[in-house]
């Protein structure tokens, strides 16, 4: 792959802004793991009563109060956000309204609300002990009352991960170490799931910092909805220090917005004609959880997908569709937050663009191979879906606009045409990569 020229994109401070009941700023602080806020552009997560409600981007100079500038923008953003809700957002609001009434009635009758179900957190990793330690520190600070932590060491070349997890304070805190010698993120996730004993299986990456309420927020919806099979959450950038990081986040990054969404296969969203094959809109693998019984019923992750295999990705997307195909609902909740350390270099961004394209078509191929009953629905949607994917990659090369990093559809910095071409090349590779991975696993190589 050819190296892309790096456009000028100055570093952006990443922060959290707490508001009081009137919308006035209470506190502005750097995001977890981020450097101090300095004059220039600031990207801030806005919290209302502790809950994530928006992101804003502003510039301030020496002598100005960044908290007041950001709070004013947050008020404008929330007031102006009057666009009609998507079907999935309306379904979530309807479900929550009915559930709130039922929960209040139950709490009144019993004198207590239902605790979140026991959860197992699985972190797959490979030769990144420093990053893993940062993630584990945040996971040990979770407020969930009943959970376990499992680290899956995937195809290790050294003992660095084992030494970190089995020695010292992580072992004293009960963090479990499991080894999986077959390379691939999906294989590692399946091994972690097999070792887990939680009713809810939560998965995150070794390059995140989890908000202290992350696991509680991710697990709580399962207690409220017995038909729920999967929950995904909000992913925001921990740093925007390099041009590659700024560019990725300015085109949406991993964020899915601040409105809860509920996807029900029994009531497909009318405004998403490609459902359920637009799995990328459901969430991302760095922040997802499954009801253990639902994931097992769906057959787990496809081990021929994911990072570390010739398929290059698609393991999370396949699992989302597989769980929906068994009749379970899927929910996105912005209250479950992790801060993700995006890759820093242009080479990383090139690899990521190619991998996204490959993962998209690899998961669609996996769906065809492993769930042939979905073939008619997939074929009916395939032409429109491929056209949509080509449109999305081409649109990224359009003129820059005034969007906020992390918001869908924003083009704060122009997306290089070379990255769109790499994504399309990856899409062509995905089916062959998936089939190669399957053959490799069958032959035992």
PDB file of C-alpha atoms in Angstrom, residues 166-417:
ATOM      1  CA  UNK A 166      -0.720 -13.589  36.334  1.00  0.00           C
ATOM      2  CA  UNK A 167       1.717 -11.631  38.460  1.00  0.00           C
ATOM      3  CA  UNK A 168       1.197  -8.645  40.716  1.00  0.00           C
ATOM      4  CA  UNK A 169      -1.969  -6.732  41.426  1.00  0.00           C
ATOM      5  CA  UNK A 170      -4.063  -7.962  38.471  1.00  0.00           C
ATOM      6  CA  UNK A 171      -3.822 -11.521  39.761  1.00  0.00           C
ATOM      7  CA  UNK A 172      -4.603 -10.313  43.281  1.00  0.00           C
ATOM      8  CA  UNK A 173      -7.759  -8.673  41.923  1.00  0.00           C
ATOM      9  CA  UNK A 174      -8.857 -11.941  40.327  1.00  0.00           C
ATOM     10  CA  UNK A 175      -8.160 -11.116  36.670  1.00  0.00           C
ATOM     11  CA  UNK A 176      -8.084 -14.439  34.816  1.00  0.00           C
ATOM     12  CA  UNK A 177      -5.580 -15.349  32.109  1.00  0.00           C
ATOM     13  CA  UNK A 178      -6.535 -17.612  29.188  1.00  0.00           C
ATOM     14  CA  UNK A 179      -4.351 -18.479  26.210  1.00  0.00           C
ATOM     15  CA  UNK A 180      -5.620 -19.058  22.648  1.00  0.00           C
ATOM     16  CA  UNK A 181      -2.936 -20.113  20.178  1.00  0.00           C
ATOM     17  CA  UNK A 182      -5.102 -19.899  17.060  1.00  0.00           C
ATOM     18  CA  UNK A 183      -4.656 -16.369  15.667  1.00  0.00           C
ATOM     19  CA  UNK A 184      -7.744 -14.238  15.181  1.00  0.00           C
ATOM     20  CA  UNK A 185      -9.953 -11.971  17.232  1.00  0.00           C
ATOM     21  CA  UNK A 186     -13.063 -14.132  16.797  1.00  0.00           C
ATOM     22  CA  UNK A 187     -11.223 -17.261  17.970  1.00  0.00           C
ATOM     23  CA  UNK A 188      -9.971 -15.350  21.020  1.00  0.00           C
ATOM     24  CA  UNK A 189     -13.470 -14.089  21.793  1.00  0.00           C
ATOM     25  CA  UNK A 190     -14.911 -17.606  21.533  1.00  0.00           C
ATOM     26  CA  UNK A 191     -12.254 -18.869  23.946  1.00  0.00           C
ATOM     27  CA  UNK A 192     -13.030 -16.085  26.391  1.00  0.00           C
ATOM     28  CA  UNK A 193     -16.760 -16.777  26.138  1.00  0.00           C
ATOM     29  CA  UNK A 194     -16.175 -20.479  26.829  1.00  0.00           C
ATOM     30  CA  UNK A 195     -14.223 -19.613  29.981  1.00  0.00           C
ATOM     31  CA  UNK A 196     -16.787 -17.105  31.253  1.00  0.00           C
ATOM     32  CA  UNK A 197     -19.590 -17.749  33.722  1.00  0.00           C
ATOM     33  CA  UNK A 198     -21.553 -14.497  33.419  1.00  0.00           C
ATOM     34  CA  UNK A 199     -25.121 -14.202  32.201  1.00  0.00           C
ATOM     35  CA  UNK A 200     -23.837 -11.254  30.134  1.00  0.00           C
ATOM     36  CA  UNK A 201     -20.631 -11.479  28.101  1.00  0.00           C
ATOM     37  CA  UNK A 202     -19.051  -8.063  27.515  1.00  0.00           C
ATOM     38  CA  UNK A 203     -16.213  -7.516  25.056  1.00  0.00           C
ATOM     39  CA  UNK A 204     -13.829  -4.613  24.732  1.00  0.00           C
ATOM     40  CA  UNK A 205     -10.367  -3.988  23.317  1.00  0.00           C
ATOM     41  CA  UNK A 206      -6.983  -3.565  24.923  1.00  0.00           C
ATOM     42  CA  UNK A 207      -6.692   0.010  23.624  1.00  0.00           C
ATOM     43  CA  UNK A 208      -9.649   1.535  25.490  1.00  0.00           C
ATOM     44  CA  UNK A 209     -10.261   3.240  28.816  1.00  0.00           C
ATOM     45  CA  UNK A 210     -13.675   2.281  30.143  1.00  0.00           C
ATOM     46  CA  UNK A 211     -15.855   4.804  31.951  1.00  0.00           C
ATOM     47  CA  UNK A 212     -16.493   3.631  35.552  1.00  0.00           C
ATOM     48  CA  UNK A 213     -20.189   3.072  34.738  1.00  0.00           C
ATOM     49  CA  UNK A 214     -19.496   1.331  31.422  1.00  0.00           C
ATOM     50  CA  UNK A 215     -20.260  -2.235  32.472  1.00  0.00           C
ATOM     51  CA  UNK A 216     -23.313  -1.347  34.559  1.00  0.00           C
ATOM     52  CA  UNK A 217     -24.772   0.654  31.680  1.00  0.00           C
ATOM     53  CA  UNK A 218     -23.992  -2.116  29.188  1.00  0.00           C
ATOM     54  CA  UNK A 219     -25.500  -4.892  31.333  1.00  0.00           C
ATOM     55  CA  UNK A 220     -28.589  -3.107  32.701  1.00  0.00           C
ATOM     56  CA  UNK A 221     -30.677  -3.336  29.489  1.00  0.00           C
ATOM     57  CA  UNK A 222     -30.547  -7.138  29.630  1.00  0.00           C
ATOM     58  CA  UNK A 223     -32.389  -7.076  32.958  1.00  0.00           C
ATOM     59  CA  UNK A 224     -35.041  -4.756  31.532  1.00  0.00           C
ATOM     60  CA  UNK A 225     -35.648  -6.710  28.295  1.00  0.00           C
ATOM     61  CA  UNK A 226     -35.660 -10.542  28.370  1.00  0.00           C
ATOM     62  CA  UNK A 227     -35.735 -10.608  24.546  1.00  0.00           C
ATOM     63  CA  UNK A 228     -32.517  -8.628  24.241  1.00  0.00           C
ATOM     64  CA  UNK A 229     -29.567 -10.528  22.786  1.00  0.00           C
ATOM     65  CA  UNK A 230     -26.966  -7.794  22.278  1.00  0.00           C
ATOM     66  CA  UNK A 231     -26.122  -4.317  23.569  1.00  0.00           C
ATOM     67  CA  UNK A 232     -23.554  -1.944  22.099  1.00  0.00           C
ATOM     68  CA  UNK A 233     -22.256   1.340  23.469  1.00  0.00           C
ATOM     69  CA  UNK A 234     -20.610   4.675  22.774  1.00  0.00           C
ATOM     70  CA  UNK A 235     -16.966   4.873  21.636  1.00  0.00           C
ATOM     71  CA  UNK A 236     -15.176   8.234  21.749  1.00  0.00           C
ATOM     72  CA  UNK A 237     -11.555   9.168  21.028  1.00  0.00           C
ATOM     73  CA  UNK A 238      -9.157   9.248  23.964  1.00  0.00           C
ATOM     74  CA  UNK A 239      -6.756  11.477  22.038  1.00  0.00           C
ATOM     75  CA  UNK A 240      -6.769  13.514  18.841  1.00  0.00           C
ATOM     76  CA  UNK A 241      -3.052  14.214  18.736  1.00  0.00           C
ATOM     77  CA  UNK A 242      -2.085  13.223  15.198  1.00  0.00           C
ATOM     78  CA  UNK A 243      -3.496  14.057  11.743  1.00  0.00           C
ATOM     79  CA  UNK A 244      -4.553  10.416  11.291  1.00  0.00           C
ATOM     80  CA  UNK A 245      -6.541  10.424  14.538  1.00  0.00           C
ATOM     81  CA  UNK A 246      -8.228  13.735  13.720  1.00  0.00           C
ATOM     82  CA  UNK A 247      -9.136  12.569  10.226  1.00  0.00           C
ATOM     83  CA  UNK A 248     -10.646   9.289  11.393  1.00  0.00           C
ATOM     84  CA  UNK A 249     -12.771  10.935  14.065  1.00  0.00           C
ATOM     85  CA  UNK A 250     -13.834  13.816  11.841  1.00  0.00           C
ATOM     86  CA  UNK A 251     -15.524  11.261   9.595  1.00  0.00           C
ATOM     87  CA  UNK A 252     -17.524   9.655  12.372  1.00  0.00           C
ATOM     88  CA  UNK A 253     -14.907   7.482  14.068  1.00  0.00           C
ATOM     89  CA  UNK A 254     -16.654   4.736  16.032  1.00  0.00           C
ATOM     90  CA  UNK A 255     -19.368   6.933  17.566  1.00  0.00           C
ATOM     91  CA  UNK A 256     -23.030   6.111  16.938  1.00  0.00           C
ATOM     92  CA  UNK A 257     -24.625   9.177  18.472  1.00  0.00           C
ATOM     93  CA  UNK A 258     -26.443   9.948  21.723  1.00  0.00           C
ATOM     94  CA  UNK A 259     -29.932   8.550  21.122  1.00  0.00           C
ATOM     95  CA  UNK A 260     -30.673   4.995  22.293  1.00  0.00           C
ATOM     96  CA  UNK A 261     -31.776   2.674  19.494  1.00  0.00           C
ATOM     97  CA  UNK A 262     -33.603  -0.641  19.556  1.00  0.00           C
ATOM     98  CA  UNK A 263     -33.526  -3.069  16.633  1.00  0.00           C
ATOM     99  CA  UNK A 264     -36.187  -5.790  16.584  1.00  0.00           C
ATOM    100  CA  UNK A 265     -36.166  -8.443  13.822  1.00  0.00           C
ATOM    101  CA  UNK A 266     -39.890  -8.918  14.385  1.00  0.00           C
ATOM    102  CA  UNK A 267     -40.437  -5.238  13.551  1.00  0.00           C
ATOM    103  CA  UNK A 268     -37.731  -4.234  11.039  1.00  0.00           C
ATOM    104  CA  UNK A 269     -37.117  -0.478  10.883  1.00  0.00           C
ATOM    105  CA  UNK A 270     -38.999   0.917   7.892  1.00  0.00           C
ATOM    106  CA  UNK A 271     -36.349   3.560   7.268  1.00  0.00           C
ATOM    107  CA  UNK A 272     -33.531   0.986   6.980  1.00  0.00           C
ATOM    108  CA  UNK A 273     -34.366  -1.152   3.928  1.00  0.00           C
ATOM    109  CA  UNK A 274     -31.015  -2.965   4.161  1.00  0.00           C
ATOM    110  CA  UNK A 275     -31.703  -4.179   7.727  1.00  0.00           C
ATOM    111  CA  UNK A 276     -30.197  -6.327   9.187  1.00  0.00           C
ATOM    112  CA  UNK A 277     -27.244  -6.240   6.821  1.00  0.00           C
ATOM    113  CA  UNK A 278     -26.164  -2.713   7.781  1.00  0.00           C
ATOM    114  CA  UNK A 279     -24.496  -4.214  10.840  1.00  0.00           C
ATOM    115  CA  UNK A 280     -21.933  -1.430  11.050  1.00  0.00           C
ATOM    116  CA  UNK A 281     -24.666   0.928  12.225  1.00  0.00           C
ATOM    117  CA  UNK A 282     -25.409  -1.269  15.256  1.00  0.00           C
ATOM    118  CA  UNK A 283     -22.118  -0.743  17.066  1.00  0.00           C
ATOM    119  CA  UNK A 284     -18.490  -1.862  17.175  1.00  0.00           C
ATOM    120  CA  UNK A 285     -16.542  -4.700  18.701  1.00  0.00           C
ATOM    121  CA  UNK A 286     -14.668  -2.464  21.146  1.00  0.00           C
ATOM    122  CA  UNK A 287     -17.907  -1.934  23.072  1.00  0.00           C
ATOM    123  CA  UNK A 288     -20.420  -4.778  22.878  1.00  0.00           C
ATOM    124  CA  UNK A 289     -22.132  -7.300  25.116  1.00  0.00           C
ATOM    125  CA  UNK A 290     -24.282 -10.367  24.515  1.00  0.00           C
ATOM    126  CA  UNK A 291     -26.662 -12.406  26.570  1.00  0.00           C
ATOM    127  CA  UNK A 292     -24.563 -15.551  26.939  1.00  0.00           C
ATOM    128  CA  UNK A 293     -27.406 -17.859  25.973  1.00  0.00           C
ATOM    129  CA  UNK A 294     -28.188 -15.806  22.860  1.00  0.00           C
ATOM    130  CA  UNK A 295     -24.574 -15.764  21.662  1.00  0.00           C
ATOM    131  CA  UNK A 296     -24.270 -19.522  22.152  1.00  0.00           C
ATOM    132  CA  UNK A 297     -27.546 -20.127  20.369  1.00  0.00           C
ATOM    133  CA  UNK A 298     -26.213 -18.066  17.456  1.00  0.00           C
ATOM    134  CA  UNK A 299     -23.083 -20.231  17.315  1.00  0.00           C
ATOM    135  CA  UNK A 300     -20.674 -17.659  18.717  1.00  0.00           C
ATOM    136  CA  UNK A 301     -18.235 -15.655  16.625  1.00  0.00           C
ATOM    137  CA  UNK A 302     -17.150 -17.006  13.253  1.00  0.00           C
ATOM    138  CA  UNK A 303     -13.462 -17.892  13.785  1.00  0.00           C
ATOM    139  CA  UNK A 304     -12.696 -17.252  10.099  1.00  0.00           C
ATOM    140  CA  UNK A 305     -13.443 -13.543  10.587  1.00  0.00           C
ATOM    141  CA  UNK A 306     -11.713 -10.800  12.519  1.00  0.00           C
ATOM    142  CA  UNK A 307      -8.354  -9.137  12.897  1.00  0.00           C
ATOM    143  CA  UNK A 308      -5.550 -11.671  12.731  1.00  0.00           C
ATOM    144  CA  UNK A 309      -7.169 -13.720   9.947  1.00  0.00           C
ATOM    145  CA  UNK A 310      -7.045 -13.299   6.147  1.00  0.00           C
ATOM    146  CA  UNK A 311     -10.581 -11.854   6.396  1.00  0.00           C
ATOM    147  CA  UNK A 312      -9.113  -8.825   8.235  1.00  0.00           C
ATOM    148  CA  UNK A 313     -12.324  -8.048  10.174  1.00  0.00           C
ATOM    149  CA  UNK A 314     -16.085  -8.517  10.339  1.00  0.00           C
ATOM    150  CA  UNK A 315     -16.241 -10.671  13.474  1.00  0.00           C
ATOM    151  CA  UNK A 316     -18.403  -8.199  15.390  1.00  0.00           C
ATOM    152  CA  UNK A 317     -20.679  -7.518  12.404  1.00  0.00           C
ATOM    153  CA  UNK A 318     -21.282 -11.218  11.859  1.00  0.00           C
ATOM    154  CA  UNK A 319     -22.164 -11.720  15.533  1.00  0.00           C
ATOM    155  CA  UNK A 320     -24.656  -8.842  15.481  1.00  0.00           C
ATOM    156  CA  UNK A 321     -26.515 -10.268  12.489  1.00  0.00           C
ATOM    157  CA  UNK A 322     -26.322 -13.832  13.823  1.00  0.00           C
ATOM    158  CA  UNK A 323     -27.974 -12.835  17.107  1.00  0.00           C
ATOM    159  CA  UNK A 324     -30.679 -10.863  15.295  1.00  0.00           C
ATOM    160  CA  UNK A 325     -31.257 -13.864  13.012  1.00  0.00           C
ATOM    161  CA  UNK A 326     -32.137 -15.998  16.046  1.00  0.00           C
ATOM    162  CA  UNK A 327     -34.939 -13.563  16.891  1.00  0.00           C
ATOM    163  CA  UNK A 328     -33.241 -11.529  19.625  1.00  0.00           C
ATOM    164  CA  UNK A 329     -33.315  -7.748  19.808  1.00  0.00           C
ATOM    165  CA  UNK A 330     -30.243  -5.504  19.715  1.00  0.00           C
ATOM    166  CA  UNK A 331     -29.916  -2.209  21.586  1.00  0.00           C
ATOM    167  CA  UNK A 332     -27.482   0.679  21.349  1.00  0.00           C
ATOM    168  CA  UNK A 333     -27.018   2.694  24.549  1.00  0.00           C
ATOM    169  CA  UNK A 334     -24.823   5.816  24.704  1.00  0.00           C
ATOM    170  CA  UNK A 335     -24.627   5.552  28.493  1.00  0.00           C
ATOM    171  CA  UNK A 336     -22.079   2.726  28.108  1.00  0.00           C
ATOM    172  CA  UNK A 337     -18.931   4.673  27.231  1.00  0.00           C
ATOM    173  CA  UNK A 338     -15.367   3.713  26.407  1.00  0.00           C
ATOM    174  CA  UNK A 339     -12.550   6.001  25.279  1.00  0.00           C
ATOM    175  CA  UNK A 340     -10.635   4.493  22.376  1.00  0.00           C
ATOM    176  CA  UNK A 341      -6.998   5.172  21.523  1.00  0.00           C
ATOM    177  CA  UNK A 342      -7.135   5.501  17.755  1.00  0.00           C
ATOM    178  CA  UNK A 343      -4.147   4.419  15.684  1.00  0.00           C
ATOM    179  CA  UNK A 344      -1.669   7.255  15.302  1.00  0.00           C
ATOM    180  CA  UNK A 345       0.049   6.913  11.926  1.00  0.00           C
ATOM    181  CA  UNK A 346      -0.972   7.190   8.292  1.00  0.00           C
ATOM    182  CA  UNK A 347       0.125   3.616   7.680  1.00  0.00           C
ATOM    183  CA  UNK A 348      -2.254   2.544  10.465  1.00  0.00           C
ATOM    184  CA  UNK A 349      -5.059   4.502   8.826  1.00  0.00           C
ATOM    185  CA  UNK A 350      -4.392   2.890   5.453  1.00  0.00           C
ATOM    186  CA  UNK A 351      -4.462  -0.561   7.041  1.00  0.00           C
ATOM    187  CA  UNK A 352      -7.665   0.329   8.886  1.00  0.00           C
ATOM    188  CA  UNK A 353      -9.419   1.549   5.723  1.00  0.00           C
ATOM    189  CA  UNK A 354      -8.516  -1.611   3.846  1.00  0.00           C
ATOM    190  CA  UNK A 355      -9.525  -3.785   6.798  1.00  0.00           C
ATOM    191  CA  UNK A 356     -12.912  -2.091   7.136  1.00  0.00           C
ATOM    192  CA  UNK A 357     -13.703  -2.801   3.497  1.00  0.00           C
ATOM    193  CA  UNK A 358     -12.518  -6.393   3.763  1.00  0.00           C
ATOM    194  CA  UNK A 359     -14.394  -6.972   7.014  1.00  0.00           C
ATOM    195  CA  UNK A 360     -17.646  -5.709   5.505  1.00  0.00           C
ATOM    196  CA  UNK A 361     -17.731  -8.192   2.635  1.00  0.00           C
ATOM    197  CA  UNK A 362     -16.120 -10.952   4.736  1.00  0.00           C
ATOM    198  CA  UNK A 363     -18.986 -10.839   7.234  1.00  0.00           C
ATOM    199  CA  UNK A 364     -21.547 -10.848   4.416  1.00  0.00           C
ATOM    200  CA  UNK A 365     -19.801 -13.923   2.971  1.00  0.00           C
ATOM    201  CA  UNK A 366     -19.790 -15.566   6.386  1.00  0.00           C
ATOM    202  CA  UNK A 367     -23.505 -14.900   6.681  1.00  0.00           C
ATOM    203  CA  UNK A 368     -24.119 -16.588   3.324  1.00  0.00           C
ATOM    204  CA  UNK A 369     -21.962 -19.590   4.203  1.00  0.00           C
ATOM    205  CA  UNK A 370     -23.145 -20.171   7.773  1.00  0.00           C
ATOM    206  CA  UNK A 371     -26.743 -18.953   7.518  1.00  0.00           C
ATOM    207  CA  UNK A 372     -28.017 -19.952   4.080  1.00  0.00           C
ATOM    208  CA  UNK A 373     -31.608 -19.295   5.197  1.00  0.00           C
ATOM    209  CA  UNK A 374     -30.730 -15.591   5.003  1.00  0.00           C
ATOM    210  CA  UNK A 375     -29.619 -15.921   1.383  1.00  0.00           C
ATOM    211  CA  UNK A 376     -32.868 -14.707  -0.246  1.00  0.00           C
ATOM    212  CA  UNK A 377     -33.033 -11.630   1.981  1.00  0.00           C
ATOM    213  CA  UNK A 378     -29.347 -10.881   1.465  1.00  0.00           C
ATOM    214  CA  UNK A 379     -29.491 -11.280  -2.312  1.00  0.00           C
ATOM    215  CA  UNK A 380     -32.553  -9.042  -2.487  1.00  0.00           C
ATOM    216  CA  UNK A 381     -30.682  -6.315  -0.642  1.00  0.00           C
ATOM    217  CA  UNK A 382     -27.190  -6.913  -2.065  1.00  0.00           C
ATOM    218  CA  UNK A 383     -27.264  -4.593  -5.107  1.00  0.00           C
ATOM    219  CA  UNK A 384     -28.605  -1.720  -3.048  1.00  0.00           C
ATOM    220  CA  UNK A 385     -26.201  -2.520  -0.245  1.00  0.00           C
ATOM    221  CA  UNK A 386     -23.113  -2.495  -2.471  1.00  0.00           C
ATOM    222  CA  UNK A 387     -24.274   0.738  -4.085  1.00  0.00           C
ATOM    223  CA  UNK A 388     -24.730   2.217  -0.620  1.00  0.00           C
ATOM    224  CA  UNK A 389     -21.232   1.125   0.430  1.00  0.00           C
ATOM    225  CA  UNK A 390     -19.660   2.625  -2.703  1.00  0.00           C
ATOM    226  CA  UNK A 391     -21.590   5.847  -2.129  1.00  0.00           C
ATOM    227  CA  UNK A 392     -20.413   6.063   1.480  1.00  0.00           C
ATOM    228  CA  UNK A 393     -16.735   5.612   0.612  1.00  0.00           C
ATOM    229  CA  UNK A 394     -16.971   8.067  -2.298  1.00  0.00           C
ATOM    230  CA  UNK A 395     -18.867  10.657  -0.252  1.00  0.00           C
ATOM    231  CA  UNK A 396     -16.039  10.804   2.257  1.00  0.00           C
ATOM    232  CA  UNK A 397     -13.930  12.510  -0.363  1.00  0.00           C
ATOM    233  CA  UNK A 398     -16.334  15.448  -0.610  1.00  0.00           C
ATOM    234  CA  UNK A 399     -15.813  18.994   0.546  1.00  0.00           C
ATOM    235  CA  UNK A 400     -15.137  19.588   4.235  1.00  0.00           C
ATOM    236  CA  UNK A 401     -17.989  20.900   6.331  1.00  0.00           C
ATOM    237  CA  UNK A 402     -18.587  22.128   9.832  1.00  0.00           C
ATOM    238  CA  UNK A 403     -19.445  18.876  11.546  1.00  0.00           C
ATOM    239  CA  UNK A 404     -18.346  17.752  14.968  1.00  0.00           C
ATOM    240  CA  UNK A 405     -15.908  14.823  15.219  1.00  0.00           C
ATOM    241  CA  UNK A 406     -17.797  11.711  16.246  1.00  0.00           C
ATOM    242  CA  UNK A 407     -21.071  12.773  14.625  1.00  0.00           C
ATOM    243  CA  UNK A 408     -22.306  10.777  11.658  1.00  0.00           C
ATOM    244  CA  UNK A 409     -22.120  12.404   8.243  1.00  0.00           C
ATOM    245  CA  UNK A 410     -19.584  15.036   9.278  1.00  0.00           C
ATOM    246  CA  UNK A 411     -16.676  15.909   6.990  1.00  0.00           C
ATOM    247  CA  UNK A 412     -14.613  18.211   9.179  1.00  0.00           C
ATOM    248  CA  UNK A 413     -11.489  17.352   7.184  1.00  0.00           C
ATOM    249  CA  UNK A 414     -11.510  16.122   3.564  1.00  0.00           C
ATOM    250  CA  UNK A 415     -11.180  12.341   3.293  1.00  0.00           C
ATOM    251  CA  UNK A 416      -8.349  11.383   0.906  1.00  0.00           C
ATOM    252  CA  UNK A 417      -9.557   9.610  -2.214  1.00  0.00           C
TER     253      UNK A 417
END
